[in-house]
XYZ file of C-alpha atoms in Angstrom:
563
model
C 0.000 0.000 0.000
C 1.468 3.261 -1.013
C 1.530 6.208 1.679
C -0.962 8.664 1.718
C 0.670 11.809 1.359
C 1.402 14.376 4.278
C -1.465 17.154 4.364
C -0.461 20.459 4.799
C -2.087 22.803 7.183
C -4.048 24.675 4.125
C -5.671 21.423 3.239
C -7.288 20.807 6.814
C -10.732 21.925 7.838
C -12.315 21.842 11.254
C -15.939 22.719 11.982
C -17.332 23.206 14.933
C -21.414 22.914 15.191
C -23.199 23.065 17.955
C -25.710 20.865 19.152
C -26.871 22.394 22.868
C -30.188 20.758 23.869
C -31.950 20.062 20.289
C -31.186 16.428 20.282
C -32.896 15.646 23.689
C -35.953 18.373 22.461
C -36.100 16.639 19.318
C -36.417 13.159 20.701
C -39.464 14.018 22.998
C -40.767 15.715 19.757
C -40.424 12.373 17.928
C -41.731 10.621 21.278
C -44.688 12.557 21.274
C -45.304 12.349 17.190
C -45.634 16.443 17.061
C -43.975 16.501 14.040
C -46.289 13.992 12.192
C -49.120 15.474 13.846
C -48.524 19.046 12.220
C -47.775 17.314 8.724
C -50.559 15.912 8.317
C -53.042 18.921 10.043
C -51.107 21.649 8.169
C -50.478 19.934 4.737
C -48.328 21.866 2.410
C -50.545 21.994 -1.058
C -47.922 24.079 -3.429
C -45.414 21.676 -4.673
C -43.286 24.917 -5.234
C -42.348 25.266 -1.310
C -38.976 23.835 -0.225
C -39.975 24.408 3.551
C -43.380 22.704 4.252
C -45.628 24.488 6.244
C -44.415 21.818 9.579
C -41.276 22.261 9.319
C -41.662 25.885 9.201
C -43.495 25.694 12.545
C -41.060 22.798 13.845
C -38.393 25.501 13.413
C -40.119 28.191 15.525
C -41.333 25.725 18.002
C -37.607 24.284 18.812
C -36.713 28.104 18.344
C -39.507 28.682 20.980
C -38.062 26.262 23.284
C -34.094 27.109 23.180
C -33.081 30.254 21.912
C -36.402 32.921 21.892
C -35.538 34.948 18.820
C -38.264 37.256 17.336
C -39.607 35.660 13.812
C -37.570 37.461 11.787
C -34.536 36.111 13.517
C -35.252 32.250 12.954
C -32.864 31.925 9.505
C -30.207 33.255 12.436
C -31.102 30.919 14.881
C -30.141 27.859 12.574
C -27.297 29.284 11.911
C -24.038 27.740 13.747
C -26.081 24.715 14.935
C -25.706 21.285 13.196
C -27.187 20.399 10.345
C -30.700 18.913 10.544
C -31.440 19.341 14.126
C -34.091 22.283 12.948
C -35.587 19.668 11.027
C -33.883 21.676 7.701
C -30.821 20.667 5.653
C -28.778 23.879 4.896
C -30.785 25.102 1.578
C -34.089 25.224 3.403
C -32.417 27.183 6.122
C -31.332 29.891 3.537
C -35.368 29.942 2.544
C -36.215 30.684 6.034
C -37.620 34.254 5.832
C -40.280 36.054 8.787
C -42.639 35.809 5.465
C -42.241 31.790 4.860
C -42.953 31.253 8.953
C -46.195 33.624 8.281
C -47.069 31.887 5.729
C -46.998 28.922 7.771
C -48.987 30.295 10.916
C -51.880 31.272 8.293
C -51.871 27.608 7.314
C -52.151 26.685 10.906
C -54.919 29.606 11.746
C -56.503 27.984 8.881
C -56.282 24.359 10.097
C -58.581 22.551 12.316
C -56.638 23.092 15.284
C -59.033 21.632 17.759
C -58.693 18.319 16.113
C -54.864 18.871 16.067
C -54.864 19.289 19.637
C -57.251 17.089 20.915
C -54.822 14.426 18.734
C -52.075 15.624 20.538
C -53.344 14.942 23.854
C -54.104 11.794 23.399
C -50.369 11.850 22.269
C -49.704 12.231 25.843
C -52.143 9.873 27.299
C -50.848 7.023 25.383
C -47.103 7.657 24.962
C -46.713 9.556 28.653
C -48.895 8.171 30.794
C -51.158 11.292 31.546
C -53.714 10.213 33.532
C -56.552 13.157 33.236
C -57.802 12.955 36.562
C -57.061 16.198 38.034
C -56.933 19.322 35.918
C -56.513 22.877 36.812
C -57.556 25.751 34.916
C -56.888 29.921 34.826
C -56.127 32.599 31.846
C -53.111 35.064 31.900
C -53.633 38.294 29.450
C -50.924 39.157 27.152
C -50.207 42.713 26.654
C -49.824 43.481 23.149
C -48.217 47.043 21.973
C -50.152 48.808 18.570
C -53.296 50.195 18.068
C -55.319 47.066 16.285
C -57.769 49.278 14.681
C -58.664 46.405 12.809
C -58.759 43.230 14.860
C -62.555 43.355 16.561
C -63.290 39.873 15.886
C -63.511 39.908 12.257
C -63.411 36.701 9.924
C -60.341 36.132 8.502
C -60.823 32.550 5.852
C -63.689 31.847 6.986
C -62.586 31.738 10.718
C -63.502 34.435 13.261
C -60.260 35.863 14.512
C -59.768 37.257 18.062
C -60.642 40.957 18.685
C -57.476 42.836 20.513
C -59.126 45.406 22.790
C -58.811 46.443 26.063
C -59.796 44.246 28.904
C -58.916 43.735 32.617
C -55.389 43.484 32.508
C -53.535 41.408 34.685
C -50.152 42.241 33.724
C -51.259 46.071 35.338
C -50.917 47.379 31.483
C -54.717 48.920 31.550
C -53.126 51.175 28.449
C -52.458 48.026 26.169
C -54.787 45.888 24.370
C -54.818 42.586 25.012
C -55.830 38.967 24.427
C -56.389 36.452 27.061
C -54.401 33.207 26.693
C -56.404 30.195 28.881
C -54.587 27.322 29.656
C -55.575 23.950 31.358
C -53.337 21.453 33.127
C -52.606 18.153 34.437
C -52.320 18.211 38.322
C -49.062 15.326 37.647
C -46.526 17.520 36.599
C -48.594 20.618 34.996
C -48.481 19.579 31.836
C -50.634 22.214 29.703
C -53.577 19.542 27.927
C -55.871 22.250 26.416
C -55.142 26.215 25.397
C -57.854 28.285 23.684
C -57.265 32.400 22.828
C -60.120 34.643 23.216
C -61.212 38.285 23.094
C -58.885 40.946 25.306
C -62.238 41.803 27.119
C -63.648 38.408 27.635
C -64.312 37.945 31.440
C -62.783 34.077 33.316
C -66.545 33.717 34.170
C -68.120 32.702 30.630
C -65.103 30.714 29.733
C -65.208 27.569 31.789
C -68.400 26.311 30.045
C -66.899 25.609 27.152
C -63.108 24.828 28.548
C -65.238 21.898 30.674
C -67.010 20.840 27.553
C -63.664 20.259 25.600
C -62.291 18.384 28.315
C -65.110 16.223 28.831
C -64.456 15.407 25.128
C -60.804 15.095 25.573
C -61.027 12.839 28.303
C -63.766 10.780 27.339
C -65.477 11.338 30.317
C -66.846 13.414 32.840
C -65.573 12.498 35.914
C -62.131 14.266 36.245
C -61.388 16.779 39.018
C -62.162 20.181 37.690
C -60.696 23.092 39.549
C -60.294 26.376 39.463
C -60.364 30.022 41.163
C -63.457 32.032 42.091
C -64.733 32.460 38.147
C -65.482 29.058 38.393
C -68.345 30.244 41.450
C -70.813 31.131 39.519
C -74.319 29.204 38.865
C -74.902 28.497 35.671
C -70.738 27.139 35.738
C -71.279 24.764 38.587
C -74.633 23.637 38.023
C -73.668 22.680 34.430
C -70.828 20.664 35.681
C -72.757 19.096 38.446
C -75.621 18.086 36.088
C -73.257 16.727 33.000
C -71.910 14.343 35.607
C -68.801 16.215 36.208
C -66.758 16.980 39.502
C -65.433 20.772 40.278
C -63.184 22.309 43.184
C -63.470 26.510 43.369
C -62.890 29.136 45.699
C -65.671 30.810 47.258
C -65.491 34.577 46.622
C -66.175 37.195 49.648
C -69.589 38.375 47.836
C -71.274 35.171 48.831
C -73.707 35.385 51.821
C -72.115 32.063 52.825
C -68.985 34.003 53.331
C -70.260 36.543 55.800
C -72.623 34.083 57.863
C -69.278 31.741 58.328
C -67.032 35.339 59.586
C -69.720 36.329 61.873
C -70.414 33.277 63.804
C -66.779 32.728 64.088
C -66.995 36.209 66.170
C -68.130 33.755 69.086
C -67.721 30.557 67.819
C -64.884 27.961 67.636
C -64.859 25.744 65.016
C -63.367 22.355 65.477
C -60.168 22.998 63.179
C -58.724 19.436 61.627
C -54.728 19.816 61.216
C -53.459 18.714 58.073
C -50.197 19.885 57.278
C -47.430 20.873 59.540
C -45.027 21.794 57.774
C -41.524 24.033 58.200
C -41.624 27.783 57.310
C -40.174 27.807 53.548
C -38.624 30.774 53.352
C -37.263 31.834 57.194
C -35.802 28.975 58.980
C -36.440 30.359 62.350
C -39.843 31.530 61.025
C -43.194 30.773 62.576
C -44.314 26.569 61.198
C -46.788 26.636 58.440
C -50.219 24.968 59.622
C -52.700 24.115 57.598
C -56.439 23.283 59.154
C -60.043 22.601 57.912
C -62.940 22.515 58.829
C -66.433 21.855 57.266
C -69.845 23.682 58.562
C -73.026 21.420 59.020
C -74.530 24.119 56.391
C -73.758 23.646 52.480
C -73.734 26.618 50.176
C -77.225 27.532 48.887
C -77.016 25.249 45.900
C -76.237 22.547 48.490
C -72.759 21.616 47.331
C -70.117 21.302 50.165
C -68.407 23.997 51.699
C -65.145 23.142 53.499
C -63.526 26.172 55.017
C -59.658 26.487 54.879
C -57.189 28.215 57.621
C -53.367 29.011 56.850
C -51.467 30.516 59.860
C -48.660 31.883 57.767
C -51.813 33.287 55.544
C -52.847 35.042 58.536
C -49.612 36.340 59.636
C -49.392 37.986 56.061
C -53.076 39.687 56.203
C -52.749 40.853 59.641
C -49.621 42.573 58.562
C -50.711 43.892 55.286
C -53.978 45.728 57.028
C -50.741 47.127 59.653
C -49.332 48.347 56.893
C -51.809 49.379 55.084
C -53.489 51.320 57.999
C -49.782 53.153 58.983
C -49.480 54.318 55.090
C -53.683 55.622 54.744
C -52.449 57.745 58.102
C -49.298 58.631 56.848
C -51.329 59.911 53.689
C -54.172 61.640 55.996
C -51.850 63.481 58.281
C -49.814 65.060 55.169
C -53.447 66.020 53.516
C -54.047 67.645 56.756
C -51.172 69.768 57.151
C -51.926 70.868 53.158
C -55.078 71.736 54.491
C -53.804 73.948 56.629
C -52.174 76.425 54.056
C -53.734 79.338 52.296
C -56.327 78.428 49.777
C -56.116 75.061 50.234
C -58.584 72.559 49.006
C -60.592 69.566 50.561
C -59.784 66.830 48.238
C -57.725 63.042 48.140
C -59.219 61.611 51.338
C -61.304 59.573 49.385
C -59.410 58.070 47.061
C -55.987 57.661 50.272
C -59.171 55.341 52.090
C -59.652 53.754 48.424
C -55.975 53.089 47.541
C -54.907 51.359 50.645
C -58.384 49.568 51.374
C -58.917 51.544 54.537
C -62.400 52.592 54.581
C -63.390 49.977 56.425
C -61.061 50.843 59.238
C -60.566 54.439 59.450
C -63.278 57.224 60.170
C -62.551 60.108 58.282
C -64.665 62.917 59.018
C -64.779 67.089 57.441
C -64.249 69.798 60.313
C -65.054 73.376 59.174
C -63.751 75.868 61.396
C -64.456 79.450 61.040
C -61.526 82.135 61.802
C -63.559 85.921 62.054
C -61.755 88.958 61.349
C -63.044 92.564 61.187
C -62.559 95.096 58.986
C -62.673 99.278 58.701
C -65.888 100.512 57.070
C -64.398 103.168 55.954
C -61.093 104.800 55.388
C -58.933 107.017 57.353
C -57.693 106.638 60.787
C -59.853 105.121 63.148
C -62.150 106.943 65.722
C -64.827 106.729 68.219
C -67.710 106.832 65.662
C -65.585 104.251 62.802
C -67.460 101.330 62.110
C -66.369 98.128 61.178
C -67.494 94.835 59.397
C -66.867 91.334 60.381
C -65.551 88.846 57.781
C -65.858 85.547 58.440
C -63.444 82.854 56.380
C -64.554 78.885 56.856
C -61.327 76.632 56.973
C -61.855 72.968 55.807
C -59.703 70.383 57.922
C -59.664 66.702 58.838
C -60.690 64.217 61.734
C -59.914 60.299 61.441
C -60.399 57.509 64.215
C -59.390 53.801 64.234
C -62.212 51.765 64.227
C -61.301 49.007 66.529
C -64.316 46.894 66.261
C -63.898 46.486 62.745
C -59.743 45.573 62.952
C -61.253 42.870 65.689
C -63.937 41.683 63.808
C -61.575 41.054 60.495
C -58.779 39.974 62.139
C -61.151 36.885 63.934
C -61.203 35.603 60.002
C -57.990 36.064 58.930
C -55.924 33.283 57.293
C -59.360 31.808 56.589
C -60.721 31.233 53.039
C -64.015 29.049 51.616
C -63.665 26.341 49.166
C -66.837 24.730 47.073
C -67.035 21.312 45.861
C -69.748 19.186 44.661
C -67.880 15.981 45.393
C -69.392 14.400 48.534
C -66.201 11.303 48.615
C -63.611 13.885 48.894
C -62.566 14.230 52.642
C -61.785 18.020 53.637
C -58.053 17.276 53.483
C -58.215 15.624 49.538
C -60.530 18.649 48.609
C -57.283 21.323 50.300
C -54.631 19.051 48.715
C -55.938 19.046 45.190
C -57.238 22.987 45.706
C -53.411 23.485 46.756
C -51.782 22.505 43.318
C -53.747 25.193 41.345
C -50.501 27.443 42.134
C -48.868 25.381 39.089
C -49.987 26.920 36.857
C -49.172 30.081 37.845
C -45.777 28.806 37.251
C -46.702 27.903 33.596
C -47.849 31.525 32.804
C -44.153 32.983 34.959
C -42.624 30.508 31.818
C -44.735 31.733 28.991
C -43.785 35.033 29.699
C -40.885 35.532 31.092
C -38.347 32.305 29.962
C -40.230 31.916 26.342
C -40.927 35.491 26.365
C -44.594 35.554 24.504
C -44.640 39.318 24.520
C -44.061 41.871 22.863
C -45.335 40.370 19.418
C -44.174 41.184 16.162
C -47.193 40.658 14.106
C -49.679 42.335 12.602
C -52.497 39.460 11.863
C -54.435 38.788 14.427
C -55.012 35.499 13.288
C -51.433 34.778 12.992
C -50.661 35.762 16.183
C -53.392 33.015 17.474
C -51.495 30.272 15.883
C -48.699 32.244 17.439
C -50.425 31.666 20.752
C -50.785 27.387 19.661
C -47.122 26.971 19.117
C -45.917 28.392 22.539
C -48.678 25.981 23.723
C -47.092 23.357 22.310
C -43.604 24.967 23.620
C -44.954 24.778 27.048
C -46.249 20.931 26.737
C -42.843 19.733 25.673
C -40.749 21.619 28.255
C -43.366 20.589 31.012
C -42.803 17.313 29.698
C -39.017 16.961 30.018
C -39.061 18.740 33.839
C -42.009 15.650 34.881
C -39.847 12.830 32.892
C -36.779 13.894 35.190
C -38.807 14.255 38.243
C -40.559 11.453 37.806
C -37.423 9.487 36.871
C -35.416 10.446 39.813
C -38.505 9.143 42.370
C -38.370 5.632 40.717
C -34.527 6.003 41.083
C -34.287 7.365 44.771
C -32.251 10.507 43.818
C -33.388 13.329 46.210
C -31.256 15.871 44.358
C -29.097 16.341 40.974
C -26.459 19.164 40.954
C -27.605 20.804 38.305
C -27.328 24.369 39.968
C -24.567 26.785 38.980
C -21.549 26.086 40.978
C -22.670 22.319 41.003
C -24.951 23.205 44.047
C -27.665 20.755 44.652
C -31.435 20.656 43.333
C -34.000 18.889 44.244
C -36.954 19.863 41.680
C -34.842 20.440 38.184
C -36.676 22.414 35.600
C -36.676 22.571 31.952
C -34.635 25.436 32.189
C -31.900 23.738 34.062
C -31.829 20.679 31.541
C -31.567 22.987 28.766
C -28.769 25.362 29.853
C -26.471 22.036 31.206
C -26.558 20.914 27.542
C -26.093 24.423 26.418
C -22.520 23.997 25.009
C -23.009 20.877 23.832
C -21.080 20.935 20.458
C -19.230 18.698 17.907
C -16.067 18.637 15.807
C -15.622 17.440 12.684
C -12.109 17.759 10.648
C -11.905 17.368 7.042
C -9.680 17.038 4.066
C -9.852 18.005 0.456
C -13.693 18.260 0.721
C -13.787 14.406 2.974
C -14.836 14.378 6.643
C -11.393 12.683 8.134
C -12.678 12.650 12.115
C -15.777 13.295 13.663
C -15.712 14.116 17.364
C -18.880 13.875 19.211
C -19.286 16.106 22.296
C -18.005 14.493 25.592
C -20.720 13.980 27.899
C -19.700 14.856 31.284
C -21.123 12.591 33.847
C -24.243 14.175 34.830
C -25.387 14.479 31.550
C -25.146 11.507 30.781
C -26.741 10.703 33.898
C -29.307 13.113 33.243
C -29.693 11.367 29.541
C -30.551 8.564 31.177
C -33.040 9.484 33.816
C -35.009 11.181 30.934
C -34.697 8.069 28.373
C -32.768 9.704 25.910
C -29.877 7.666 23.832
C -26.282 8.440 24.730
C -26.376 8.160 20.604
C -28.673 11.100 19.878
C -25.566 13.053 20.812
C -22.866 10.621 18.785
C -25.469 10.458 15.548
């Protein structure tokens, strides 16, 4: 065999790619058949398109999920990472533009997306193991900047698309329009199983009629766990739950007459608290123990459903101090009105509106003192004498007068800490219906992600209906991250491991989130040399030993990152 001859350093080519976390997003993708799922819902019909309209969106989904560049940034995003792992090869990257992805989120506005969904869920019933038993439901609003002259609901393809207006805004942004994003969960792991956009001024209270209806249809039955916050306390919500068969957990708002019977006989009545948790103060480690009792009346609510009435000690604690606080900064507020009262030509005004911004009326006694100050005046002019005459003026000065009213402090501060839920299921105990009311805070977590690691807002579109399939892909964003974080977790029970240290500085973990996986893959990256246009070496990223470990735990092939 003759010698291959030396190469010089000319000759030699070494690319680096990098691979971060695609490879373990990609195989959950392929796990959960999204992919095949969006080909066949969002067919692409012009035989002219090198991007299909899925892999379009499979591009701004992974996009979505690791790097959260605007639209017109996804062509950029490809670039540097390996080949392929966008589901494109290099000349469909190049094709990329913000007005191919549009294109593509039309198609998908377009699309029946309820059947795409409901497919998808049973994705994760089958292939995941999600149960349906227990799911929790709420709505965020997303704050969207532009006037929207045109986007009141109109039909857009024969579809009605959402109207941006203004609405109650719960991102405090009263001068933006808005659109409300409403999301339901799975209580095992918060895994998002239904999203649907509506109207910027639709109200939570006609929603869950027809959120329940899709999940009944989802789930194939009725019988799942429904819960929810106070919106859900409304007649016509509950009673059409009850009578479709169907089971529902709420909170009791303070409006109910229920409410204010249960806070005035506590005024000189014990009731026989039941202790349920006792639990460690989470965030002070010398702090007072979190307690958590309930207790259920002999009365049900008035459409006889079960009340069961709930008291937190560290909830307590936290109201008692807030109406302190409150009360010292109304005060505060009063006393420097008062002393603007007492300058020249000063008005009455802002009492109302201190008692209204710190929630005070109920406590304070504010009450108008006009005091009159007399002065007299010469008649006439020239010096004065024993026949002068004068004139009295009178001048009325407005001022201030506030009391305490300690009855009232009393009488609240006998309730505090305590809080009504409502339930129509007579098996649950009063401890099962606290634990599953206590998990609703998840998905609070799932709207911190939406908007703050994926970034949802601010939106660079114009369509209203393309920024509702907007909305569906960070849906489907948020199902596939949730999914990794409960693979782990659930993983790491089966395997005993009470902690990974997957913290900066290796520091230890014990509830790893998507975020974490994805950043400790992050610089994941391989190396291949060539020569004269032929791939001499390949070198696959080493793995260091928690990711592999990680790998593992989440059922993801060593070989995703060596293929």
């Amino acid at each position: 065999m003759q010698p291959q001859p030396a190469l010089s350093p000319s000759e030699l080519g070494v690319l680096a790619e990098r691979l971060g976390p695609l490879p373990l997003i990609n195989h959950f993708l392929q796990r959960l058949g999204l992919l095949e799922l969006l080909d066949r819902h969002v067919p692409t019909t012009d035989s002219r398109s090198t991007v299909s309209h899925a892999q379009a969106l499979g591009v701004l989904l992974r996009s979505i999920i690791v790097e959260r560049e605007p639209i017109y940034r996804q062509q950029e995003s490809t670039i540097g990472f390996a080949e392929g792992l966008f589901g494109v090869d290099a000349a469909q990257a190049a094709r990329l533009s913000d007005d191919r992805i549009g294109r593509a989120l039309d198609r998908l506005f377009d699309a029946d997306r309820g059947a795409l969904l409901t497919e998808v869920v049973l994705a994760l019933v089958q292939r995941f193991g999600v149960r349906l038993q227990q799911l929790h439901n709420d709505s965020t609003s997303i704050s969207l900047c532009g006037q929207y002259r045109h986007a009141r609901g109109r039909r857009v393809r024969e579809r009605t698309a959402p109207a941006i207006v203004h609405g109650f805004s719960k991102d405090m942004r009263p001068d933006l329009k808005q659109l409300l994003f409403i999301l339901t969960t799975d209580a095992e792991g918060g895994v998002p199983v239904h999203f649907r956009c509506a109207d910027g001024n639709t109200t939570d209270v006609r929603t869950h009629i027809d959120t329940w209806n899709t999940l009944r249809a989802l789930a194939g039955r009725a019988d799942f766990l429904y819960i929810s916050d106070s919106k859900l306390c409304s007649f016509a919500n509950m009673d059409h739950i009850d009578r479709a068969g169907g089971r529902f957990v709420t909170v009791m708002p303070r409006s109910r007459q229920e409410d204010a019977q249960f806070r005035r006989w506590i005024q000189t009545n014990t009731p026989a608290w039941e202790l349920v948790w006792d639990r460690p103060n989470a965030r002070e480690a010398d702090g007072p123990r979190d307690l958590w009792y309930v207790f259920k009346p002999e009365l049900p609510s008035a459409e006889l459903y079960r009340i069961v009435w709930v008291w937190s000690t560290l909830l307590q604690l936290h109201q008692t101090h807030r109406r302190q606080k409150h009360l010292a900064s109304a005060i505060e507020q009063l006393g420097d009105l008062k002393r603007r009262l007492a300058a020249a030509r000063a008005r009455l005004r802002g009492a109302a509106q201190i008692l209204e911004r710190y929630n005070a009326a109920r406590y304070l006694r504010v009450k108008r003192v006009v005091r009159e100050q007399h002065s007299f005046k010469q008649s006439h002019r020239g010096r004065p004498g024993p026949n002068t005459t004068f004139r009295k003026i009178t001048r009325r000065r407005y001022d201030i007068e506030w009391s305490l009213d300690q009855e009232a402090i009393a009488y609240d501060q006998r309730s505090d800490g305590r809080y009504p839920l409502l339930t129509n299921d007579r098996s649950l105990t009063p401890a099962q219906v606290l634990t599953a009311h206590k998990a609703q805070p998840r998905i609070e977590k799932r709207f911190e992600q939406l908007k703050t690691v994926h970034e949802i807002a601010p939106v660079f579109l114009k369509n209203e209906a393309r920024i509702e399939a907007l909305f569906t892909v960070y849906f489907l964003a948020l199902m596939v991250q949730a999914l990794i974080e409960r693979e782990l977790r659930q993983a790491m029970a089966v395997a005993n491991i009470e902690q990974l240290p997957i913290y900066p500085e290796q520091r230890a973990c014990r509830r790893p989130t998507t975020e974490h996986i994805l950043r400790l893959f992050s610089l994941a990256e391989r190396i291949t040399v060539s020569a004269r246009g032929q791939t001499v070496r390949l070198f696959p990223p080493q793995l260091t030993e928690l990711q592999s470990q990680v790998l593992s735990l989440l059922g993801v092939p060593a070989s995703a990152y060596r293929n």
